[in-house]
Coordinates of C-alpha atoms in Angstrom, one line a residue:
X1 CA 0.0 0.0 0.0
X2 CA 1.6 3.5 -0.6
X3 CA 2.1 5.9 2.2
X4 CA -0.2 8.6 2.8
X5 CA 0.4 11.8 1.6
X6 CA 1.7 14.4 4.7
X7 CA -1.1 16.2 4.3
X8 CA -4.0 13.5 4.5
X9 CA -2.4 11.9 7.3
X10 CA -2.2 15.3 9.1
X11 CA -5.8 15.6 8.3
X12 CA -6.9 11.8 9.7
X13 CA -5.0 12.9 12.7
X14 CA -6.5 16.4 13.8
X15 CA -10.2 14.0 12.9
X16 CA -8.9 11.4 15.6
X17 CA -7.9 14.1 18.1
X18 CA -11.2 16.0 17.6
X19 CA -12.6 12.3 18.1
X20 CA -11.0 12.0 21.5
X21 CA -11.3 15.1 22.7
X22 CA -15.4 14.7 23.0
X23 CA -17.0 16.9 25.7
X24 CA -17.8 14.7 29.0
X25 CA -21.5 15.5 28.5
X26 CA -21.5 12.8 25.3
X27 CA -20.4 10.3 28.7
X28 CA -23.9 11.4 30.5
X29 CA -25.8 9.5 27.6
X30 CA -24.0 6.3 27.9
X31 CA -23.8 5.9 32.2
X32 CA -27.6 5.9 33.7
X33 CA -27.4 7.9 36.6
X34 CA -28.3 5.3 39.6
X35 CA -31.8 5.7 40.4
X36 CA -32.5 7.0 44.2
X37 CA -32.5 4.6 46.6
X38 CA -35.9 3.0 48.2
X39 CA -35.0 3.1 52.1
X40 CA -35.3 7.4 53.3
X41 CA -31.9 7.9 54.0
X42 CA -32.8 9.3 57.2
X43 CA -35.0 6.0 58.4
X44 CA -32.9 3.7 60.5
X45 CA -32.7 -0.1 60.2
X46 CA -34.9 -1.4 63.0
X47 CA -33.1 -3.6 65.4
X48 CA -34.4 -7.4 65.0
X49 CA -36.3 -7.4 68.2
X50 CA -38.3 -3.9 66.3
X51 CA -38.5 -6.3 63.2
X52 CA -40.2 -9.2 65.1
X53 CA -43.0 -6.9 66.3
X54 CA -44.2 -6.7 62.7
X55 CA -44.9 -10.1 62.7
X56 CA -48.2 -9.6 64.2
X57 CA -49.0 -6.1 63.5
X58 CA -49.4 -4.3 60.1
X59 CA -49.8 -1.2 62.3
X60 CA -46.6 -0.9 63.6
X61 CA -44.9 -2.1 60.2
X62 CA -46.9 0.5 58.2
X63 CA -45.6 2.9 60.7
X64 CA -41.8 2.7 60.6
X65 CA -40.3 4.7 57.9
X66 CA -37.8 1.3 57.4
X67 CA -40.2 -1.3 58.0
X68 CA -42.9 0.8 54.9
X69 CA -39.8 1.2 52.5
X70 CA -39.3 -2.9 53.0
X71 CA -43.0 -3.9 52.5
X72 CA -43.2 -1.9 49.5
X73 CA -40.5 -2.9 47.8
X74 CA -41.8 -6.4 48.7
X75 CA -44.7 -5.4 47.7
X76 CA -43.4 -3.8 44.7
X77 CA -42.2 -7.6 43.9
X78 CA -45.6 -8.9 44.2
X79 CA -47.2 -6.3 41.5
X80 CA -49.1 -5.1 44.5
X81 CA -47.4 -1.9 46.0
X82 CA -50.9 0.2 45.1
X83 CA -52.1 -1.1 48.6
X84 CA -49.3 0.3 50.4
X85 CA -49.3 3.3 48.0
X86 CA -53.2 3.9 48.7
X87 CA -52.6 3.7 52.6
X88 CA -50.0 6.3 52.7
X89 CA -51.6 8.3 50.4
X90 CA -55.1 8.4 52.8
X91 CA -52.7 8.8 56.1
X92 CA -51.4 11.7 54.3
X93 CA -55.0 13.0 53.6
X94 CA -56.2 12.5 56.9
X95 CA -53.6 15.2 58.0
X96 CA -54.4 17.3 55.6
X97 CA -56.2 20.6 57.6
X98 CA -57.2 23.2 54.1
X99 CA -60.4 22.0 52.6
X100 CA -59.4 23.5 49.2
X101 CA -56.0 21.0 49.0
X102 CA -58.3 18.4 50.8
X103 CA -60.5 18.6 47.5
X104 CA -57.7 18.4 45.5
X105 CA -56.4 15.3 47.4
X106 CA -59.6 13.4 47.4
X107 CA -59.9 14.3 43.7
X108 CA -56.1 13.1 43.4
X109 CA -56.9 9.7 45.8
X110 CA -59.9 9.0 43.4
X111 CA -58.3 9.2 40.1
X112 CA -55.3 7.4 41.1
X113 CA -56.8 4.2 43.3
X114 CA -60.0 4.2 42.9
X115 CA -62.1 5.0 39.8
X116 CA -62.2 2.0 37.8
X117 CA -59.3 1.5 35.3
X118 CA -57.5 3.7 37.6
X119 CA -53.3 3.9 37.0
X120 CA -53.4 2.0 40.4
X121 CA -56.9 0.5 41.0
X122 CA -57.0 -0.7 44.5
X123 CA -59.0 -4.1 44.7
X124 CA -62.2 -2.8 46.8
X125 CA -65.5 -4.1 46.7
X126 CA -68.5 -2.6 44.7
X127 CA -70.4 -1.5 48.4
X128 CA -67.3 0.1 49.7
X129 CA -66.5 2.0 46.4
X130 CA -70.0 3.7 46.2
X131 CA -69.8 4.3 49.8
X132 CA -66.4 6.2 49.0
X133 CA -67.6 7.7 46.1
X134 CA -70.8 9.5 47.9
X135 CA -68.2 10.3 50.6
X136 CA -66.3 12.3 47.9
X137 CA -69.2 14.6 47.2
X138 CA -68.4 17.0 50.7
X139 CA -64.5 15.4 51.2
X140 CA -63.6 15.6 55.3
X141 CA -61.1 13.2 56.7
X142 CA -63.0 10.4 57.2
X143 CA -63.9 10.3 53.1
X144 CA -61.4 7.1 52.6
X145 CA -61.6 5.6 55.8
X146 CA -63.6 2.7 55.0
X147 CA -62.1 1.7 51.8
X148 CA -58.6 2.3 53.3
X149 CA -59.9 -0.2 56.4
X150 CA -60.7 -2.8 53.4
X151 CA -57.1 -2.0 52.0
X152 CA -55.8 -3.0 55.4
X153 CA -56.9 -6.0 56.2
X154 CA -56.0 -7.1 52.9
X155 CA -52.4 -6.2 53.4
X156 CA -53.1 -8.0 56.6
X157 CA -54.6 -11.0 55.7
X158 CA -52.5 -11.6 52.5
X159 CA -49.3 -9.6 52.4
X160 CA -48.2 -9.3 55.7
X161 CA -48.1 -13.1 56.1
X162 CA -45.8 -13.9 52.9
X163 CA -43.8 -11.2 53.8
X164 CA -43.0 -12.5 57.2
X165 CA -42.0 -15.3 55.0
X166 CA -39.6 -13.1 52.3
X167 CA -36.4 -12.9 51.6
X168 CA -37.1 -8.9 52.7
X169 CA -38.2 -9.7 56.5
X170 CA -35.4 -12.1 57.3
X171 CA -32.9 -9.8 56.1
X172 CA -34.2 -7.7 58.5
X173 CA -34.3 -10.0 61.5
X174 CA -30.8 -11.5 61.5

């Protein structure tokens, strides 16, 4: 093959350099940044004695920052995280003191979990959903409280158990 002429081998190198000498923004599109962890960075890991308690109340699970990030990512791994989602969502409600963003809540609650075909339809019966729904009309804290009591036991009844059972509970309890 014949050597390249100076001048076009000049050229091929200025092209490489050019190449090389990418901005680090063209990096950005090939690493994913992580995604945020689960856990709140400020919740704690509960001591195994804490982590046995859940055993037999949902309650006291539901209310430990740890203990809710591990159910729902169990949950998460059972396709049914809308429960947990629908709880915290109503707990969250309940505190809520301005009517106006009480409204907008309920109105948020309703489209979300429990209008059928919802994004994250929770699995409530047809007597508790029309109860809710007539509850809607005038919101006030108590609006959800019987569909989020049927959520409850659910999580109770079904959930809680196999997650006792996980992988995610006996990391906890070691």
């Amino acid at each position: 093959s014949l050597p390249l002429p100076c001048c076009r081998a000049k050229e091929i190198k200025t092209k490489l350099g050019t190449l090389l000498q990418k901005p680090d923004s063209t990096i950005d599109f090939i690493i994913p940044y992580p995604e945020k962890p689960e856990k709140p960075p400020k919740a704690q890991k509960p001591s195994p004695e804490e982590a046995l308690q859940w055993r037999d109340s949902l309650e006291k699970l539901l209310q430990n920052p740890y203990g809710l990030a591990s159910f729902r990512s169990f949950l998460r791994s059972e396709f049914s995280e809308e429960n947990a989602e629908f709880w915290v969502a109503c707990e969250d409600y309940k505190k809520t003191k301005s009517p106006v963003k009480m409204a907008e809540k309920a109105r948020k609650i309703y489209e979300e979990f429990i209008q059928t075909e919802a994004p994250k339809e929770v699995n409530i019966d047809h007597f508790t959903k029309a109860v809710t729904m007539k509850n809607l009309v005038e919101p006030s804290p108590t609006s959800f409280d019987m569909a989020q009591k049927r959520i409850f036991a659910l999580m109770e009844k079904d959930s809680l158990p196999r997650f006792v059972r996980s992988e995610f509970y006996h990391e906890l309890i070691k």
